[in-house]
Short mmCIF file of C-alpha atoms and ligand atoms in Angstrom, two decimals:
data_model
loop_
_atom_site.label_atom_id
_atom_site.label_comp_id
_atom_site.label_asym_id
_atom_site.label_seq_id
_atom_site.Cartn_x
_atom_site.Cartn_y
_atom_site.Cartn_z
CA MET A 20 -22.07 27.39 -4.86
CA PRO A 21 -20.01 24.36 -3.78
CA LYS A 22 -18.70 22.19 -6.59
CA ARG A 23 -20.63 18.96 -7.22
CA TYR A 24 -18.66 15.91 -8.26
CA ARG A 25 -19.43 12.74 -10.14
CA MET A 26 -18.25 10.10 -7.72
CA THR A 27 -18.37 6.36 -7.27
CA VAL A 28 -18.45 4.36 -4.07
CA ILE A 29 -16.93 0.91 -4.45
CA GLY A 30 -18.45 -1.58 -1.99
CA SER A 31 -22.04 -1.23 -0.78
CA GLY A 32 -21.88 -2.45 2.83
CA TYR A 33 -22.66 -0.46 6.00
CA LEU A 34 -19.98 2.08 5.17
CA GLY A 35 -20.48 2.25 1.39
CA ILE A 36 -24.27 2.64 1.38
CA THR A 37 -24.08 5.31 4.07
CA HIS A 38 -21.31 7.24 2.33
CA ALA A 39 -23.05 7.00 -1.06
CA ALA A 40 -26.43 8.14 0.27
CA CYS A 41 -24.90 10.99 2.29
CA MET A 42 -22.82 12.22 -0.65
CA ALA A 43 -25.95 12.21 -2.85
CA GLU A 44 -27.75 14.11 -0.09
CA ALA A 45 -24.89 16.64 -0.18
CA GLY A 46 -25.65 17.21 -3.86
CA HIS A 47 -23.04 15.06 -5.60
CA ARG A 48 -23.92 12.55 -8.32
CA VAL A 49 -23.11 9.13 -6.97
CA LEU A 50 -22.74 5.73 -8.60
CA ALA A 51 -22.24 3.01 -5.99
CA LEU A 52 -20.93 -0.40 -6.92
CA ASP A 53 -21.24 -3.85 -5.44
CA ILE A 54 -20.43 -7.27 -6.89
CA ASP A 55 -23.66 -8.70 -5.41
CA ALA A 56 -26.18 -8.22 -8.26
CA GLU A 57 -29.20 -8.99 -6.09
CA LYS A 58 -28.17 -6.38 -3.53
CA VAL A 59 -27.62 -3.83 -6.31
CA ALA A 60 -31.09 -4.51 -7.71
CA ARG A 61 -32.65 -4.01 -4.28
CA LEU A 62 -30.70 -0.81 -3.68
CA ASN A 63 -31.81 0.57 -7.05
CA ARG A 64 -35.39 0.01 -5.82
CA ALA A 65 -34.38 2.02 -2.72
CA GLU A 66 -34.67 -1.08 -0.50
CA LEU A 67 -32.15 -0.87 2.32
CA PRO A 68 -30.56 -4.25 3.15
CA ILE A 69 -29.44 -3.14 6.64
CA HIS A 70 -31.02 -1.53 9.69
CA GLU A 71 -29.62 1.98 10.09
CA GLN A 72 -31.53 4.93 11.48
CA GLY A 73 -32.35 7.59 8.88
CA LEU A 74 -30.54 5.83 6.04
CA GLY A 75 -33.72 4.48 4.41
CA ASP A 76 -35.04 8.01 3.84
CA LEU A 77 -31.75 9.21 2.39
CA LEU A 78 -31.51 6.21 0.06
CA HIS A 79 -35.04 6.85 -1.11
CA ARG A 80 -34.42 10.53 -1.75
CA GLY A 81 -31.14 9.85 -3.54
CA VAL A 82 -32.56 7.18 -5.83
CA ARG A 83 -35.72 9.18 -6.58
CA SER A 84 -33.76 12.32 -7.44
CA GLY A 85 -31.52 10.34 -9.81
CA ARG A 86 -28.41 11.51 -7.92
CA LEU A 87 -27.82 8.02 -6.53
CA ARG A 88 -27.58 4.81 -8.55
CA PHE A 89 -26.09 1.38 -8.00
CA THR A 90 -24.25 -0.86 -10.46
CA THR A 91 -22.17 -4.02 -10.68
CA SER A 92 -20.06 -2.67 -13.57
CA TYR A 93 -16.50 -1.46 -12.98
CA GLU A 94 -16.40 -0.24 -16.56
CA GLU A 95 -19.35 2.05 -15.86
CA ALA A 96 -17.77 3.17 -12.57
CA GLY A 97 -14.46 3.98 -14.29
CA ALA A 98 -16.20 6.01 -16.99
CA PHE A 99 -18.42 7.85 -14.49
CA GLY A 100 -16.22 8.92 -11.60
CA GLU A 101 -14.06 11.95 -11.07
CA VAL A 102 -13.60 10.70 -7.51
CA HIS A 103 -13.79 7.03 -6.49
CA PHE A 104 -14.24 6.02 -2.83
CA LEU A 105 -13.07 2.57 -1.73
CA CYS A 106 -15.44 1.32 0.99
CA LEU A 107 -14.56 -2.38 1.12
CA GLY A 108 -14.57 -4.57 4.19
CA THR A 109 -11.27 -5.58 5.79
CA PRO A 110 -12.29 -8.49 8.05
CA GLN A 111 -9.95 -10.55 10.19
CA ARG A 112 -8.09 -13.24 8.24
CA PRO A 113 -9.38 -16.74 8.92
CA ASP A 114 -5.82 -17.94 9.59
CA GLY A 115 -4.59 -15.24 11.96
CA LEU A 116 -5.03 -11.85 13.58
CA ALA A 117 -4.15 -9.66 10.59
CA ALA A 118 -6.68 -7.97 8.31
CA ASP A 119 -7.75 -9.68 5.10
CA LEU A 120 -7.19 -7.16 2.30
CA GLY A 121 -8.55 -9.41 -0.44
CA GLN A 122 -11.66 -7.31 -1.14
CA LEU A 123 -9.66 -4.10 -1.34
CA ASP A 124 -6.99 -5.57 -3.63
CA ALA A 125 -9.65 -7.08 -5.89
CA ALA A 126 -11.50 -3.76 -6.08
CA VAL A 127 -8.34 -1.88 -7.08
CA ASP A 128 -7.49 -4.55 -9.66
CA SER A 129 -10.99 -4.33 -11.12
CA LEU A 130 -11.22 -0.55 -11.14
CA ALA A 131 -7.72 0.47 -12.23
CA PRO A 132 -7.90 -0.80 -15.86
CA HIS A 133 -10.93 1.50 -16.33
CA LEU A 134 -9.21 4.63 -15.03
CA VAL A 135 -8.54 6.32 -18.33
CA ARG A 136 -8.46 9.98 -17.24
CA ASP A 137 -7.57 12.27 -14.32
CA CYS A 138 -9.25 11.08 -11.17
CA LEU A 139 -8.82 10.70 -7.44
CA VAL A 140 -9.24 7.29 -5.78
CA VAL A 141 -9.91 7.64 -2.06
CA GLY A 142 -9.54 4.80 0.43
CA LYS A 143 -11.97 4.89 3.37
CA SER A 144 -11.60 1.32 4.66
CA THR A 145 -9.71 0.61 7.89
CA VAL A 146 -6.36 -0.84 6.81
CA PRO A 147 -2.98 -1.80 8.23
CA VAL A 148 -0.53 1.07 7.97
CA GLY A 149 1.42 0.79 4.70
CA THR A 150 -1.56 -0.39 2.65
CA ALA A 151 -2.19 2.93 0.88
CA GLU A 152 1.39 3.15 -0.33
CA ARG A 153 1.17 -0.41 -1.71
CA LEU A 154 -2.22 0.21 -3.34
CA ALA A 155 -1.03 3.45 -4.95
CA ALA A 156 1.74 1.57 -6.76
CA ARG A 157 -0.61 -1.26 -7.69
CA MET A 158 -3.09 1.22 -9.16
CA THR A 159 -0.57 3.28 -11.14
CA ARG A 160 0.78 0.06 -12.67
CA GLN A 161 -2.63 -0.94 -14.02
CA ALA A 162 -4.37 2.38 -14.78
CA PRO A 163 -4.20 3.63 -18.39
CA ALA A 164 -4.12 7.14 -16.85
CA GLY A 165 -0.98 6.18 -14.93
CA ALA A 166 -0.04 8.71 -12.26
CA ARG A 167 -3.01 10.93 -13.24
CA ALA A 168 -5.12 8.41 -11.34
CA GLU A 169 -4.04 9.47 -7.87
CA LEU A 170 -4.68 7.84 -4.49
CA ALA A 171 -5.61 9.50 -1.19
CA TRP A 172 -6.55 8.05 2.21
CA ASN A 173 -9.53 9.41 4.13
CA PRO A 174 -10.51 7.10 7.00
CA GLU A 175 -14.12 6.85 8.10
CA PHE A 176 -15.09 7.08 11.78
CA LEU A 177 -18.84 6.45 11.64
CA ARG A 178 -20.60 4.46 14.33
CA GLU A 179 -23.37 2.07 13.37
CA GLY A 180 -26.71 3.33 14.62
CA PHE A 181 -25.47 6.93 14.10
CA ALA A 182 -23.95 6.39 10.67
CA VAL A 183 -25.89 9.12 8.86
CA ALA A 184 -25.35 11.75 11.55
CA ASP A 185 -21.65 10.85 11.83
CA THR A 186 -21.18 11.12 8.05
CA LEU A 187 -23.09 14.38 7.60
CA ARG A 188 -21.59 15.97 10.73
CA PRO A 189 -18.19 14.35 11.30
CA ASP A 190 -16.02 15.22 14.35
CA ARG A 191 -13.04 15.61 12.06
CA ILE A 192 -11.91 14.84 8.53
CA VAL A 193 -8.51 13.20 8.15
CA LEU A 194 -6.87 13.44 4.74
CA GLY A 195 -3.80 11.43 3.81
CA VAL A 196 -2.69 13.09 0.58
CA ARG A 197 0.32 13.37 -1.70
CA SER A 198 -0.64 16.54 -3.57
CA ALA A 199 -2.36 19.87 -3.11
CA ARG A 200 -4.77 18.80 -5.85
CA ALA A 201 -5.94 15.76 -3.85
CA GLU A 202 -6.48 17.94 -0.77
CA ARG A 203 -8.43 20.52 -2.77
CA ILE A 204 -10.72 17.92 -4.33
CA LEU A 205 -11.50 16.29 -0.99
CA ARG A 206 -12.17 19.64 0.71
CA GLU A 207 -14.59 20.44 -2.15
CA VAL A 208 -16.25 17.04 -1.80
CA TYR A 209 -16.99 17.72 1.89
CA GLU A 210 -17.68 21.44 1.56
CA PRO A 211 -21.47 20.97 1.19
CA LEU A 212 -21.53 19.47 4.70
CA GLY A 213 -20.91 22.99 5.97
CA GLY A 214 -20.07 23.74 9.58
CA GLU A 215 -16.68 24.09 11.15
CA ILE A 216 -15.31 20.61 10.64
CA PRO A 217 -11.65 20.37 11.70
CA TYR A 218 -9.33 18.93 9.04
CA VAL A 219 -6.11 17.06 9.71
CA VAL A 220 -4.10 16.93 6.50
CA THR A 221 -1.27 14.45 6.62
CA ASP A 222 0.60 11.60 4.90
CA PHE A 223 -0.76 8.14 4.04
CA ALA A 224 0.73 6.32 7.02
CA THR A 225 -0.56 8.78 9.62
CA ALA A 226 -4.03 8.85 8.08
CA GLU A 227 -4.21 5.04 8.13
CA LEU A 228 -2.94 4.88 11.71
CA VAL A 229 -5.35 7.52 13.06
CA LYS A 230 -8.24 5.18 12.45
CA SER A 231 -6.61 2.09 13.98
CA ALA A 232 -5.36 4.13 16.93
CA ALA A 233 -8.81 5.66 17.56
CA ASN A 234 -10.48 2.26 17.63
CA ALA A 235 -7.73 0.80 19.82
CA PHE A 236 -8.17 3.68 22.28
CA LEU A 237 -11.94 3.16 22.47
CA ALA A 238 -11.51 -0.59 22.93
CA THR A 239 -8.94 0.02 25.66
CA LYS A 240 -11.28 2.38 27.49
CA ILE A 241 -14.07 -0.23 27.47
CA SER A 242 -11.75 -3.01 28.60
CA TYR A 243 -10.34 -0.76 31.30
CA ILE A 244 -13.74 -0.33 32.93
CA ASN A 245 -14.52 -4.01 32.42
CA ALA A 246 -11.25 -4.94 34.13
CA MET A 247 -12.34 -2.67 36.98
CA ALA A 248 -15.65 -4.57 37.03
CA GLU A 249 -13.67 -7.76 37.70
CA VAL A 250 -11.83 -6.08 40.56
CA CYS A 251 -15.09 -4.64 41.93
CA GLU A 252 -16.61 -8.08 41.88
CA SER A 253 -13.74 -9.48 43.97
CA ALA A 254 -13.70 -6.49 46.31
CA GLY A 255 -17.44 -6.12 46.80
CA ALA A 256 -17.41 -2.66 45.16
CA ASP A 257 -19.84 -1.20 42.63
CA VAL A 258 -18.45 -0.63 39.13
CA LEU A 259 -21.34 1.58 38.03
CA GLN A 260 -20.65 4.10 40.79
CA LEU A 261 -16.94 3.76 40.13
CA ALA A 262 -17.48 4.55 36.42
CA GLU A 263 -19.71 7.50 37.27
CA ALA A 264 -17.09 8.97 39.58
CA LEU A 265 -14.27 8.38 37.07
CA GLY A 266 -16.27 9.93 34.25
CA LEU A 267 -16.79 13.15 36.17
CA ASP A 268 -13.08 13.83 35.81
CA GLU A 269 -13.02 15.77 32.55
CA ARG A 270 -9.64 14.34 31.69
CA ILE A 271 -11.17 10.86 31.71
CA GLY A 272 -14.73 11.55 30.54
CA GLY A 273 -17.69 9.25 30.93
CA ARG A 274 -18.18 8.18 27.32
CA PHE A 275 -17.12 4.64 26.37
CA LEU A 276 -16.82 3.87 30.04
CA ARG A 277 -19.93 1.70 30.23
CA PRO A 278 -19.05 -1.65 31.79
CA GLY A 279 -20.87 -4.78 30.71
CA LEU A 280 -20.54 -7.52 28.14
CA GLY A 281 -17.83 -5.65 26.27
CA PHE A 282 -17.28 -4.63 22.68
CA GLY A 283 -18.11 -6.51 19.51
CA GLY A 284 -19.13 -5.68 15.95
CA GLY A 285 -17.38 -5.50 12.63
CA CYS A 286 -14.71 -3.01 13.76
CA LEU A 287 -13.31 -2.83 17.28
CA PRO A 288 -12.40 -6.52 17.83
CA LYS A 289 -10.77 -7.10 14.47
CA ASP A 290 -9.16 -3.67 14.32
CA ILE A 291 -7.24 -4.08 17.59
CA ARG A 292 -6.02 -7.50 16.44
CA ALA A 293 -4.98 -6.16 13.03
CA LEU A 294 -3.19 -3.19 14.58
CA TRP A 295 -1.27 -5.42 16.95
CA ALA A 296 -0.41 -7.86 14.13
CA ARG A 297 0.82 -5.00 11.94
CA ALA A 298 2.92 -3.53 14.75
CA GLU A 299 4.53 -6.97 15.17
CA GLU A 300 5.41 -7.04 11.45
CA LEU A 301 6.95 -3.60 11.78
CA GLY A 302 9.01 -4.63 14.79
CA ALA A 303 6.90 -2.47 17.12
CA GLY A 304 5.00 -5.40 18.67
CA PRO A 305 6.07 -4.67 22.27
CA ALA A 306 4.54 -1.18 22.06
CA LEU A 307 1.09 -2.66 21.53
CA GLY A 308 1.35 -5.85 23.54
CA PHE A 309 -1.31 -4.43 25.89
CA LEU A 310 -3.89 -4.78 23.12
CA ARG A 311 -3.76 -8.54 23.60
CA GLU A 312 -4.77 -7.93 27.20
CA VAL A 313 -7.54 -5.57 26.04
CA ASP A 314 -8.85 -8.38 23.81
CA ALA A 315 -8.55 -10.98 26.58
CA ILE A 316 -10.41 -8.82 29.14
CA ASN A 317 -13.14 -8.30 26.57
CA LEU A 318 -13.54 -12.01 25.80
CA ARG A 319 -13.58 -12.84 29.54
CA ARG A 320 -16.77 -10.80 29.90
CA ARG A 321 -18.55 -13.27 27.65
CA GLU A 322 -17.27 -16.24 29.67
CA ARG A 323 -18.33 -14.56 32.89
CA VAL A 324 -21.95 -14.23 31.71
CA VAL A 325 -22.00 -17.92 30.78
CA GLU A 326 -20.58 -18.74 34.22
CA LEU A 327 -23.20 -16.60 35.99
CA ALA A 328 -26.00 -18.27 34.04
CA ARG A 329 -24.61 -21.68 34.92
CA GLU A 330 -24.36 -20.75 38.60
CA LEU A 331 -27.90 -19.42 38.68
CA VAL A 332 -29.40 -22.61 37.24
CA GLY A 333 -27.61 -24.81 39.76
CA GLY A 334 -24.23 -25.69 38.24
CA SER A 335 -25.12 -27.39 34.95
CA LEU A 336 -26.65 -25.96 31.81
CA ALA A 337 -27.64 -29.31 30.32
CA GLY A 338 -31.30 -29.19 29.33
CA ARG A 339 -31.81 -25.78 31.00
CA LYS A 340 -34.01 -23.23 29.28
CA VAL A 341 -32.36 -19.86 28.78
CA ALA A 342 -33.92 -16.67 27.38
CA ALA A 343 -31.40 -14.48 25.57
CA LEU A 344 -32.60 -10.89 25.08
CA GLY A 345 -30.59 -9.30 22.29
CA ALA A 346 -28.54 -10.60 19.38
CA ALA A 347 -27.15 -7.48 17.68
CA PHE A 348 -23.69 -6.37 18.83
CA LYS A 349 -25.25 -3.16 20.10
CA PRO A 350 -28.70 -1.54 20.14
CA ASP A 351 -30.10 0.25 17.07
CA SER A 352 -28.21 -2.05 14.70
CA ASP A 353 -28.95 -5.39 13.07
CA ASP A 354 -25.24 -6.15 12.77
CA ILE A 355 -24.37 -9.48 14.40
CA ARG A 356 -20.69 -9.60 13.40
CA ASP A 357 -18.70 -10.70 16.43
CA SER A 358 -21.71 -10.03 18.62
CA PRO A 359 -21.00 -10.61 22.32
CA ALA A 360 -24.69 -11.49 22.80
CA LEU A 361 -24.57 -14.29 20.25
CA ALA A 362 -21.19 -15.52 21.48
CA VAL A 363 -22.84 -16.04 24.88
CA ALA A 364 -25.97 -17.64 23.41
CA ALA A 365 -23.91 -20.04 21.28
CA ALA A 366 -21.64 -20.98 24.21
CA LEU A 367 -24.69 -21.77 26.35
CA GLU A 368 -26.13 -23.90 23.57
CA ARG A 369 -22.83 -25.81 23.27
CA GLN A 370 -23.05 -26.56 26.99
CA GLY A 371 -26.43 -28.16 26.51
CA ALA A 372 -28.81 -25.29 27.26
CA VAL A 373 -31.95 -24.74 25.19
CA VAL A 374 -31.58 -21.11 24.16
CA SER A 375 -34.37 -18.90 22.91
CA VAL A 376 -33.19 -15.60 21.40
CA HIS A 377 -35.12 -12.41 20.82
CA ASP A 378 -33.92 -9.27 19.08
CA PRO A 379 -36.02 -6.40 17.69
CA VAL A 380 -34.30 -6.36 14.27
CA ALA A 381 -31.53 -8.96 13.93
CA LEU A 382 -33.47 -12.25 13.98
CA ASP A 383 -33.34 -12.87 10.22
CA ARG A 384 -29.58 -12.76 10.38
CA VAL A 385 -29.55 -14.99 13.49
CA ARG A 386 -31.69 -17.63 11.78
CA LYS A 387 -29.20 -17.84 8.90
CA ALA A 388 -25.98 -17.73 10.91
CA TYR A 389 -27.04 -19.63 14.08
CA PRO A 390 -29.60 -22.27 13.03
CA MET A 391 -29.10 -24.12 16.34
CA LEU A 392 -30.61 -21.24 18.35
CA ASN A 393 -34.37 -20.84 18.71
CA CYS A 394 -35.69 -17.46 17.64
CA ALA A 395 -38.64 -15.94 19.50
CA ASP A 396 -40.88 -13.18 18.18
CA SER A 397 -41.01 -11.29 21.45
CA ALA A 398 -39.13 -11.02 24.73
CA ALA A 399 -42.09 -12.67 26.45
CA GLU A 400 -42.00 -15.61 24.04
CA ALA A 401 -38.25 -16.02 24.60
CA ALA A 402 -38.85 -16.02 28.36
CA GLN A 403 -41.46 -18.80 28.18
CA ASP A 404 -40.50 -21.44 30.81
CA ALA A 405 -36.98 -19.98 31.09
CA GLN A 406 -34.93 -20.94 34.12
CA VAL A 407 -32.81 -17.84 33.59
CA VAL A 408 -33.18 -14.67 31.51
CA LEU A 409 -30.08 -12.92 30.13
CA LEU A 410 -30.18 -9.30 28.99
CA LEU A 411 -27.35 -9.22 26.42
CA THR A 412 -27.95 -6.15 24.20
CA GLU A 413 -29.29 -2.98 25.82
CA TRP A 414 -32.16 -2.29 23.43
CA ARG A 415 -34.44 0.40 24.87
CA GLN A 416 -37.42 -1.99 24.91
CA TYR A 417 -35.51 -4.33 27.25
CA ALA A 418 -34.33 -1.50 29.49
CA GLU A 419 -37.97 -0.48 29.82
CA LEU A 420 -39.11 -3.96 30.91
CA ALA A 421 -40.77 -4.05 34.32
CA PRO A 422 -40.18 -7.06 36.58
CA GLY A 423 -43.85 -7.99 36.20
CA ASP A 424 -43.62 -8.14 32.37
CA LEU A 425 -41.86 -11.51 32.26
CA ALA A 426 -42.89 -12.92 35.67
CA ALA A 427 -45.78 -14.98 34.34
CA GLU A 428 -43.70 -16.50 31.52
CA VAL A 429 -40.54 -17.63 33.28
CA ALA A 430 -40.16 -20.88 35.21
CA GLU A 431 -37.79 -19.18 37.68
CA ARG A 432 -37.34 -15.47 38.37
CA ARG A 433 -33.64 -15.16 37.66
CA ILE A 434 -31.99 -12.57 35.49
CA VAL A 435 -28.44 -11.67 34.47
CA ASP A 436 -28.27 -8.03 33.37
CA ALA A 437 -25.09 -8.17 31.31
CA ARG A 438 -25.44 -4.54 30.15
CA HIS A 439 -26.47 -2.82 33.40
CA ALA A 440 -29.69 -1.80 31.69
CA LEU A 441 -32.15 -2.52 34.53
CA ASP A 442 -32.78 -1.19 38.02
CA GLY A 443 -31.52 -4.16 40.04
CA ALA A 444 -33.14 -3.04 43.32
CA ARG A 445 -36.53 -2.92 41.65
CA TRP A 446 -36.16 -6.42 40.18
CA ARG A 447 -34.97 -7.84 43.51
CA ALA A 448 -37.88 -6.20 45.33
CA ALA A 449 -40.21 -7.96 42.88
CA GLY A 450 -38.77 -11.33 43.86
CA TRP A 451 -36.17 -11.80 41.13
CA GLU A 452 -32.69 -13.11 41.70
CA TYR A 453 -30.83 -10.31 39.87
CA ARG A 454 -27.12 -10.48 38.93
CA ALA A 455 -24.93 -7.92 37.18
CA MET A 456 -21.17 -8.10 36.71
CA GLY A 457 -19.08 -5.88 38.98
CA ARG A 458 -21.90 -4.99 41.36
CA PRO A 459 -22.53 -6.32 44.84
C1 UDX B 515 -16.77 1.76 16.22
C2 UDX B 515 -16.20 3.16 16.44
O1 UDX B 515 -16.90 3.83 17.49
C3 UDX B 515 -16.27 3.95 15.17
O2 UDX B 515 -15.69 5.22 15.35
C4 UDX B 515 -15.55 3.20 14.08
O3 UDX B 515 -15.65 3.89 12.85
C5 UDX B 515 -16.11 1.80 13.92
O4 UDX B 515 -16.08 1.12 15.17
P1 UDX B 515 -19.23 0.73 16.08
O5 UDX B 515 -18.56 -0.59 15.91
O6 UDX B 515 -20.36 1.09 15.21
O7 UDX B 515 -18.17 1.91 15.93
O8 UDX B 515 -19.80 0.74 17.58
P2 UDX B 515 -19.49 1.51 18.94
O9 UDX B 515 -20.61 2.39 19.27
O10 UDX B 515 -18.13 2.08 18.94
O11 UDX B 515 -19.53 0.29 19.96
C6 UDX B 515 -18.61 -0.79 19.86
C7 UDX B 515 -18.88 -1.84 20.89
O12 UDX B 515 -18.49 -1.40 22.18
C8 UDX B 515 -20.34 -2.27 21.04
O13 UDX B 515 -20.38 -3.68 21.15
C9 UDX B 515 -20.79 -1.60 22.31
O14 UDX B 515 -21.82 -2.33 22.95
C10 UDX B 515 -19.51 -1.61 23.13
N1 UDX B 515 -19.42 -0.55 24.14
C11 UDX B 515 -19.39 0.75 23.75
C12 UDX B 515 -19.29 -0.87 25.48
O15 UDX B 515 -19.30 -2.05 25.86
N2 UDX B 515 -19.15 0.13 26.40
C13 UDX B 515 -19.14 1.43 26.05
O16 UDX B 515 -19.00 2.28 26.93
C14 UDX B 515 -19.26 1.77 24.68
#
């Protein structure tokens, strides 16, 4: 019988809620903390504040069984946990490229004074290399238990939209530990997940870097194919066929080789910037200088879609009606952090276009964060009188649109398929002017 722990999860965002619910599902007793009292109250009623496949059911089961609770009290968390997971956000600093570690520092400062007995504090957030070492010292200084409150680093690799599956069946578990005890506890924590999960047991710095390096690699792969899309566009070649042929080489592989509007979200963009900024601080800036190019290629995709839209409506966007299909940074998520789709919509609006946005799940967030954009309840409503339609997030319901579905609504049959989600030949045959980046 695997050992069940009493654990806390500090920070109830995408990562924290998922980790807490999955750990409860695995049989542990979990107390999750957030400083937002309203969010905590909702979570205790098993109301999920985010859109994430399968997580609602897990939350419900955890709360109903009593294995999962939420609190705002660090005192309660300190008294409860044998293991404490730090799942705080590390967004980009407003004044530069580096990560803002304010939430993480504040969490350690709030938790440490309540660590009165043996426990393991485990960082899961994505952080600049060197953070764990600094936090370990900061914690020992403030914890009544002193060195008996130990730190470990265990980065999280989950993808939004697949967060539950990725947490319950991870590709690998990376443990940055300073003692055999820390390793044993973490192996016991994950033992109920079963299966043959590979472990990489290492030091703090390597564990921290694995996560940044993985995200930088994925971002580079996406920007690589998007750079090729630029070349294809100049050469009259077809980037989709190019990507298909590249992906068939097993050494390259076809995953994360989808060209289009590029990467966004709460991780990839800020993580490559933070990694580069940290390398600079360490004197290794030149090694990662290419990440600036990866970022620039990615941002150029957004500009290119704006340019295509402008071209299609005759050279000026002023007063033009644009339908934007998609707001989330990727399908199956309501996350709009650094969303390429919304960056395009907002840029069009700044250039005078009247933009109507539809998204299957993210519109509430759009209304709050982008009050200047019009929100439509359906793709058809967004397309009403549009002079150009832009497909910006490849939600399945957009990919399944037939050319006839929007024909009666639009003023002009013009579409930019920024995610290569549609069959261009079919749309052209139905009388649409169809454009996609990197295709003839
Ligand atoms: C990413 C990492 O995949 C995950 O391991 C890490 O823990 C957090 O960051 P996530 O941000 O949820 O996960 O999304 P992901 O599926 O990686 O997609 C990132 C962005 O890249 C999206 O905007 C997506 O549309 C874009 N993308 C992805 C492409 O443009 N092309 C691709 O081939 C793949």
